[in-house]
Amino acid sequence: MNTLKVALLGCGNVGSQVARILLDDAAELASRSGARLELAGIAVRNVDAPRDVDLPRDLFTDDAETLVKDADIVIELMGGLEPARSLILRSIEHGASVVSGNKALLAADGPALYEKASAAGVELYYEAAVAGAIPILRPIRESLSGDRIKRVLGIVNGTTNYILDQMDTTGAAFEDALKAAQALGYAEADPTADVEGLDAAAKGTLLASLAFHTMFPLDAVKCEGITGITSADIDAAKDTGFVIKLLAIAEKQPTKDGGEGVSVRVHPTLLPRTHPLAAVHGAFNAVFVEAENAGELMFYGQGAGGRPTASAVLGDVVSAARRMVSGGRGRTETTGQQLPVLGEDSILTSYYIDIDAADQPGVLAKIAHVFAGHGVSIEVMRQTMHTEDLVSIADGTASAELRIITHRGTEKSLAATVEAIKDLDIVNSVTSVLRVEGV
């Protein structure tokens, strides 16, 4: 049996578990891959830093450049753009296949890395970059390669799902739910990348690129986080049979010229409580795929954590080792379609709009007129009377809450409708605007 040298870059929560599995399960991994997987070394910034797992001291080095030169497989779990990018490129130049969990780097510079790997005849795997332990990238790339994917909806950030779930199930305020997420280790001290949707956006580009065989740049993702979600939004969603989730959405839609394009977006979304994604609780992740022939598919599991993510990494390592044992060229990304990224005038979605308006005759007619003027159709309208005293009713200052769900329309026309409603003299305020999926 041949021996393949494995270099590990980074030894944080995930890296330490990867090293543990390589050492503890060496015999089983060898039987599955057809080669002994020898952990040749672990490159870290500080070789003396404490680790989550007790690992042999002589495996550690701060010389990553030298480590990757003799490796057959390089596992990159450093994160960030540099030096991760340079080390991956150096590994490819030396003929090593690379396994990475670096979603930020792949979203920013994936096409160049895939091209280099293809030219060198090696492989670049990154199952761990999206949704932790959930096997989603390989099913999209391989199992569904004979189908046409229409839409992908993903809860791909455990921190935001935990926060929104706490707000929904316990009534916690956003700030309190965030503090709880930090205490449990789900959220960093600086949670910006999570709560502003940036982490989900990076994962969304990877899902979209695989699903629609087109490379989408990170700046193509329209991104909105959850910091504006209030307890009132959560309560209103409950009252109307919905739950709020932060979704990464990649969807193929028609263009004005009769062709096809793709919208890639991340935003808080109202989902009916009957939708499969509505039942994803805590810090779990799930990806819902709609394909032309396979129909609806859902992939669910732990989206973060050392052990779950290490599972995805080792799956890629075994796949890379099998290819090396059997020979043949590496797999390349199928990105020949080059579908355009849709703008606001083509993206189709539905809006939920919460309006505080005067309680007087003609209000509904005026609001309906604005919708009609922008070509937006109302699917559901619900009016709730505010509790008012006799004085406000008598002097005409009483108000009511209107909750409206639209039919699907373009993002541009829906946004323009909301702005026009705000300008009506009978509207006190538009208190909430959220997108709706799954209806």
XYZ file of C-alpha atoms in Angstrom:
439
model
C 0.000 0.000 0.000
C 1.344 3.413 -0.987
C 1.799 6.212 1.542
C 0.512 9.718 0.838
C 1.883 12.611 2.848
C -0.739 14.995 4.211
C 0.136 18.557 5.250
C -2.271 20.389 7.545
C -2.327 24.205 7.521
C -4.047 25.526 10.637
C -4.915 23.799 13.902
C -7.949 25.571 15.336
C -11.231 23.899 16.309
C -11.554 22.124 12.971
C -7.871 21.535 12.266
C -7.216 19.885 15.617
C -10.085 17.441 15.022
C -8.824 16.683 11.517
C -5.391 15.873 12.942
C -6.944 13.668 15.630
C -8.937 11.662 13.093
C -5.928 11.239 10.782
C -3.934 9.811 13.687
C -6.600 7.792 15.520
C -8.392 6.347 12.490
C -5.347 5.804 10.263
C -6.052 2.149 9.542
C -9.688 2.711 8.624
C -8.854 5.712 6.428
C -6.223 3.658 4.648
C -8.694 0.880 3.863
C -11.158 3.391 2.438
C -8.684 5.422 0.400
C -6.316 2.672 -0.752
C -3.254 4.442 0.679
C -1.766 5.196 4.062
C -2.453 8.837 4.941
C 0.585 10.063 6.854
C 0.170 13.355 8.697
C 3.509 14.878 7.739
C 3.133 18.077 9.736
C 0.879 20.852 11.005
C 1.741 24.448 10.137
C 0.688 27.040 12.726
C 1.698 30.559 13.713
C 2.591 29.586 17.271
C 3.761 26.021 17.832
C 3.496 26.402 21.618
C -0.125 27.630 21.733
C -2.596 25.417 23.651
C -4.717 23.093 21.490
C -8.141 21.515 21.919
C -6.632 18.095 21.220
C -3.456 16.527 22.587
C -1.270 16.093 19.500
C 2.410 15.100 19.145
C 4.595 18.187 19.604
C 7.001 17.176 16.832
C 4.252 17.495 14.198
C 4.041 21.273 14.590
C 5.979 23.763 12.522
C 5.803 27.441 11.678
C 7.343 26.828 8.244
C 4.318 26.232 6.043
C 6.240 26.837 2.808
C 8.591 23.922 3.429
C 5.781 21.665 4.668
C 3.706 21.905 1.486
C 6.649 21.208 -0.848
C 6.730 17.479 -0.128
C 3.014 16.919 0.480
C 0.688 14.849 -1.703
C -2.447 16.356 -0.124
C -2.621 19.767 1.551
C -5.471 20.613 3.929
C -5.940 24.379 4.240
C -7.888 25.429 7.335
C -6.165 28.734 8.055
C -8.971 31.009 6.875
C -8.533 34.484 5.442
C -7.129 35.415 2.046
C -3.392 35.432 2.735
C -1.212 33.498 3.224
C -3.849 30.849 2.461
C -4.074 31.779 -1.236
C -0.293 31.721 -1.766
C 0.089 28.413 0.046
C -2.697 26.790 -1.962
C -1.101 27.969 -5.203
C 2.292 26.713 -4.038
C 0.771 23.339 -3.184
C -0.817 23.072 -6.631
C 2.494 23.968 -8.289
C 4.148 21.093 -6.411
C 1.460 18.674 -7.648
C -0.540 18.331 -4.433
C -4.307 18.124 -4.319
C -5.852 20.628 -1.919
C -8.731 20.325 0.533
C -9.977 23.668 1.853
C -12.696 24.956 4.145
C -11.944 28.584 3.276
C -15.257 29.969 2.021
C -14.039 33.575 1.989
C -11.067 32.786 -0.254
C -13.041 30.529 -2.584
C -15.821 33.100 -2.937
C -13.301 35.849 -3.679
C -10.784 33.984 -5.836
C -12.239 30.565 -6.594
C -12.120 30.733 -10.424
C -8.376 31.426 -10.495
C -7.685 28.588 -8.053
C -9.880 26.119 -9.971
C -8.097 27.038 -13.206
C -4.669 26.489 -11.650
C -5.725 23.125 -10.225
C -7.188 22.014 -13.546
C -4.057 23.017 -15.461
C -1.891 21.097 -12.983
C -4.087 17.992 -13.110
C -4.815 18.081 -9.384
C -8.002 18.556 -7.407
C -9.344 21.332 -5.216
C -12.005 20.095 -2.799
C -14.041 22.346 -0.492
C -17.042 20.463 0.896
C -16.332 21.899 4.364
C -16.639 25.473 3.080
C -20.450 25.346 3.066
C -22.734 24.018 5.816
C -20.155 22.147 7.877
C -20.859 18.416 8.036
C -23.752 18.519 5.549
C -22.805 16.834 2.259
C -24.244 19.395 -0.164
C -21.554 20.433 -2.656
C -20.825 16.923 -3.919
C -24.529 16.074 -4.425
C -25.020 19.308 -6.387
C -21.845 18.819 -8.426
C -22.171 15.100 -9.059
C -25.502 13.528 -8.060
C -27.547 16.281 -9.721
C -25.207 16.868 -12.664
C -27.734 15.206 -14.985
C -30.578 17.456 -13.845
C -31.423 21.157 -14.063
C -31.483 22.913 -10.707
C -34.032 25.695 -10.516
C -33.507 27.084 -7.040
C -31.400 26.663 -3.915
C -32.513 28.009 -0.523
C -30.035 27.665 2.304
C -29.838 28.268 6.034
C -26.048 28.255 5.945
C -25.119 30.279 9.030
C -25.720 28.626 12.389
C -25.220 31.800 14.428
C -28.034 33.729 12.774
C -30.329 30.712 12.791
C -29.750 30.305 16.525
C -30.474 33.999 17.158
C -33.668 34.043 15.094
C -34.805 30.730 16.574
C -34.315 32.062 20.117
C -36.299 35.173 19.249
C -39.072 33.010 17.818
C -39.252 30.263 20.445
C -38.379 32.105 23.660
C -39.309 35.715 22.882
C -35.717 36.877 23.448
C -34.674 40.260 22.104
C -32.016 40.336 19.379
C -29.284 41.596 21.734
C -29.994 38.894 24.334
C -30.084 36.122 21.731
C -26.762 37.344 20.315
C -25.164 37.303 23.777
C -26.406 33.743 24.294
C -24.919 32.723 20.933
C -21.573 34.216 21.944
C -21.650 32.465 25.316
C -22.230 29.120 23.570
C -19.397 29.735 21.116
C -21.674 30.052 18.071
C -20.835 33.734 17.551
C -17.472 35.474 17.651
C -16.731 38.475 19.868
C -17.146 40.499 16.658
C -20.231 38.882 15.071
C -20.360 41.211 12.047
C -19.678 38.567 9.406
C -22.558 36.471 10.735
C -25.265 38.981 11.619
C -24.680 41.157 8.539
C -25.016 38.135 6.247
C -21.436 38.255 4.912
C -20.642 34.656 5.870
C -23.853 33.431 4.232
C -23.094 35.495 1.121
C -19.726 33.776 0.627
C -21.394 30.373 0.925
C -24.201 31.494 -1.373
C -21.765 32.243 -4.194
C -20.305 28.735 -3.930
C -23.749 27.127 -4.000
C -24.852 29.277 -6.934
C -21.687 28.606 -8.924
C -22.089 24.840 -8.595
C -25.860 24.780 -9.077
C -25.854 26.900 -12.236
C -22.417 26.100 -13.701
C -21.443 29.759 -13.661
C -18.845 31.566 -11.589
C -20.538 34.292 -9.550
C -18.367 36.956 -7.891
C -18.981 37.752 -4.259
C -20.037 41.303 -5.073
C -22.895 39.895 -7.172
C -24.697 38.821 -3.996
C -27.303 41.262 -2.716
C -26.749 40.994 1.007
C -28.842 42.046 4.004
C -28.317 40.878 7.594
C -30.586 40.363 10.576
C -29.646 43.328 12.782
C -32.853 45.121 11.804
C -35.142 42.255 12.855
C -37.172 43.201 15.924
C -39.350 41.307 18.365
C -42.326 42.983 16.684
C -41.273 41.415 13.350
C -41.047 38.005 14.997
C -44.483 38.393 16.597
C -46.066 39.588 13.363
C -44.568 36.613 11.515
C -45.993 34.232 14.124
C -49.388 35.855 13.913
C -49.539 35.308 10.158
C -48.201 31.732 10.186
C -44.607 32.489 9.214
C -41.125 32.215 10.693
C -38.143 34.441 9.873
C -34.940 32.805 8.624
C -31.786 34.256 7.105
C -31.594 32.562 3.704
C -28.987 32.387 0.989
C -31.020 32.126 -2.216
C -29.771 31.276 -5.683
C -32.518 31.090 -8.273
C -32.727 30.793 -12.026
C -35.233 33.273 -13.468
C -36.239 34.461 -16.948
C -34.746 37.617 -18.413
C -36.569 40.270 -20.434
C -34.958 39.084 -23.671
C -36.336 35.568 -23.226
C -33.153 34.076 -21.832
C -32.223 33.006 -18.317
C -30.316 34.631 -15.502
C -29.623 33.950 -11.855
C -30.373 35.984 -8.758
C -28.033 35.427 -5.825
C -29.122 37.059 -2.572
C -28.973 36.823 1.213
C -31.657 38.373 3.401
C -34.092 37.713 6.250
C -37.017 35.833 4.776
C -40.525 34.934 5.846
C -41.209 31.220 5.391
C -44.537 29.461 6.005
C -44.252 27.289 9.103
C -45.170 24.321 6.919
C -42.000 24.742 4.833
C -39.242 22.191 5.639
C -36.703 24.948 6.345
C -39.007 26.473 8.964
C -38.360 23.474 11.219
C -34.577 24.011 11.305
C -33.839 25.059 14.886
C -30.855 26.149 16.929
C -27.479 26.389 15.191
C -28.319 23.724 12.609
C -28.032 24.333 8.866
C -30.118 23.081 5.967
C -30.132 23.488 2.202
C -33.326 23.064 0.167
C -32.847 22.290 -3.532
C -35.500 22.380 -6.246
C -34.568 20.505 -9.433
C -36.489 20.031 -12.647
C -36.600 16.242 -12.470
C -35.542 15.272 -8.948
C -38.053 17.689 -7.449
C -37.531 18.978 -3.922
C -34.550 17.805 -1.865
C -33.407 18.842 1.602
C -30.007 18.413 3.216
C -29.895 18.952 6.980
C -27.302 18.730 9.733
C -24.739 20.486 11.884
C -23.350 23.450 10.008
C -20.361 24.225 12.209
C -18.153 22.863 14.980
C -14.832 21.073 15.018
C -15.964 17.454 14.749
C -18.795 17.929 12.190
C -16.681 20.085 9.873
C -13.715 17.745 10.235
C -15.984 14.979 8.927
C -16.480 16.927 5.685
C -12.751 17.639 5.410
C -11.795 13.972 5.814
C -14.395 12.955 3.224
C -12.585 15.184 0.730
C -9.189 13.837 1.794
C -10.296 10.257 1.174
C -11.707 11.226 -2.233
C -8.448 12.944 -3.194
C -6.432 9.923 -2.055
C -8.613 7.509 -4.041
C -8.022 9.510 -7.206
C -4.287 9.504 -6.637
C -4.296 5.734 -6.132
C -6.413 5.054 -9.212
C -4.728 7.698 -11.393
C -6.304 10.008 -13.941
C -6.774 13.745 -14.144
C -8.443 15.769 -11.455
C -12.048 16.883 -11.599
C -12.702 20.344 -13.004
C -15.516 22.756 -12.253
C -18.272 22.776 -14.899
C -18.786 26.481 -15.403
C -19.495 26.737 -19.106
C -22.919 28.380 -19.006
C -21.948 31.879 -17.824
C -25.483 32.931 -16.953
C -25.880 36.642 -16.180
C -26.483 37.939 -12.667
C -29.920 39.519 -12.515
C -30.459 43.092 -11.353
C -33.366 44.608 -9.428
C -35.480 44.996 -12.547
C -35.414 41.202 -13.122
C -35.231 39.587 -9.669
C -38.630 38.150 -8.758
C -39.733 37.918 -5.137
C -42.667 38.605 -2.810
C -42.852 41.252 -0.092
C -44.442 41.321 3.332
C -45.224 44.946 4.223
C -46.408 46.116 7.642
C -48.056 49.540 7.518
C -49.299 51.806 10.299
C -52.052 53.884 8.687
C -54.882 56.205 9.628
C -58.138 54.481 10.509
C -60.471 56.344 8.209
C -62.571 55.742 5.080
C -60.681 55.407 1.800
C -57.336 54.272 3.247
C -57.444 50.810 1.710
C -58.446 52.219 -1.661
C -55.524 54.687 -1.679
C -53.012 52.012 -0.761
C -54.412 49.556 -3.309
C -54.164 52.295 -5.948
C -50.438 52.684 -5.270
C -49.884 48.952 -5.673
C -51.821 48.902 -8.939
C -49.892 51.915 -10.227
C -46.604 50.012 -9.838
C -47.949 46.799 -11.343
C -47.793 44.935 -8.034
C -50.570 42.526 -7.105
C -51.711 41.984 -3.511
C -52.132 38.358 -2.454
C -53.163 38.855 1.188
C -54.228 41.969 3.091
C -55.052 41.885 6.771
C -56.189 44.837 8.891
C -55.837 44.967 12.680
C -57.435 47.772 14.660
C -55.234 49.399 17.251
C -56.794 49.813 20.684
C -57.758 53.466 20.715
C -59.517 55.705 23.197
C -62.759 57.510 22.376
C -60.967 60.828 21.874
C -58.730 59.543 19.063
C -61.692 57.948 17.354
C -63.682 61.146 17.621
C -60.936 63.467 16.335
C -59.867 61.162 13.509
C -56.390 60.275 14.843
C -57.103 56.563 15.341
C -54.809 54.196 13.445
C -54.755 50.622 12.184
C -52.130 48.100 11.188
C -52.182 46.708 7.648
C -50.245 43.554 6.845
C -49.842 42.915 3.148
C -48.242 40.017 1.272
C -47.738 40.589 -2.430
C -47.683 38.240 -5.364
C -44.275 37.827 -6.943
C -42.987 40.935 -8.645
C -39.667 42.459 -9.546
C -37.498 43.722 -6.712
C -37.431 47.128 -8.394
C -41.199 47.530 -8.628
C -41.776 46.234 -5.092
C -39.196 48.612 -3.608
C -40.712 51.524 -5.545
C -44.160 50.593 -4.233
C -42.931 50.724 -0.638
C -41.367 54.159 -1.159
C -44.595 55.470 -2.706
C -46.657 54.130 0.214
C -44.398 55.958 2.661
C -45.289 59.242 0.944
C -49.062 58.839 1.407
C -50.547 61.291 3.893
C -52.717 58.558 5.397
C -49.666 56.392 6.224
C -47.999 57.025 9.572
C -45.098 54.655 8.886
C -44.017 51.483 7.108
C -42.858 49.508 10.120
C -41.473 46.416 8.411
C -40.585 45.119 4.957
C -39.463 41.511 4.531
C -39.217 39.178 1.569
C -41.362 36.042 1.419
C -40.485 32.641 -0.014
C -42.211 29.274 -0.136
C -45.791 30.469 -0.611
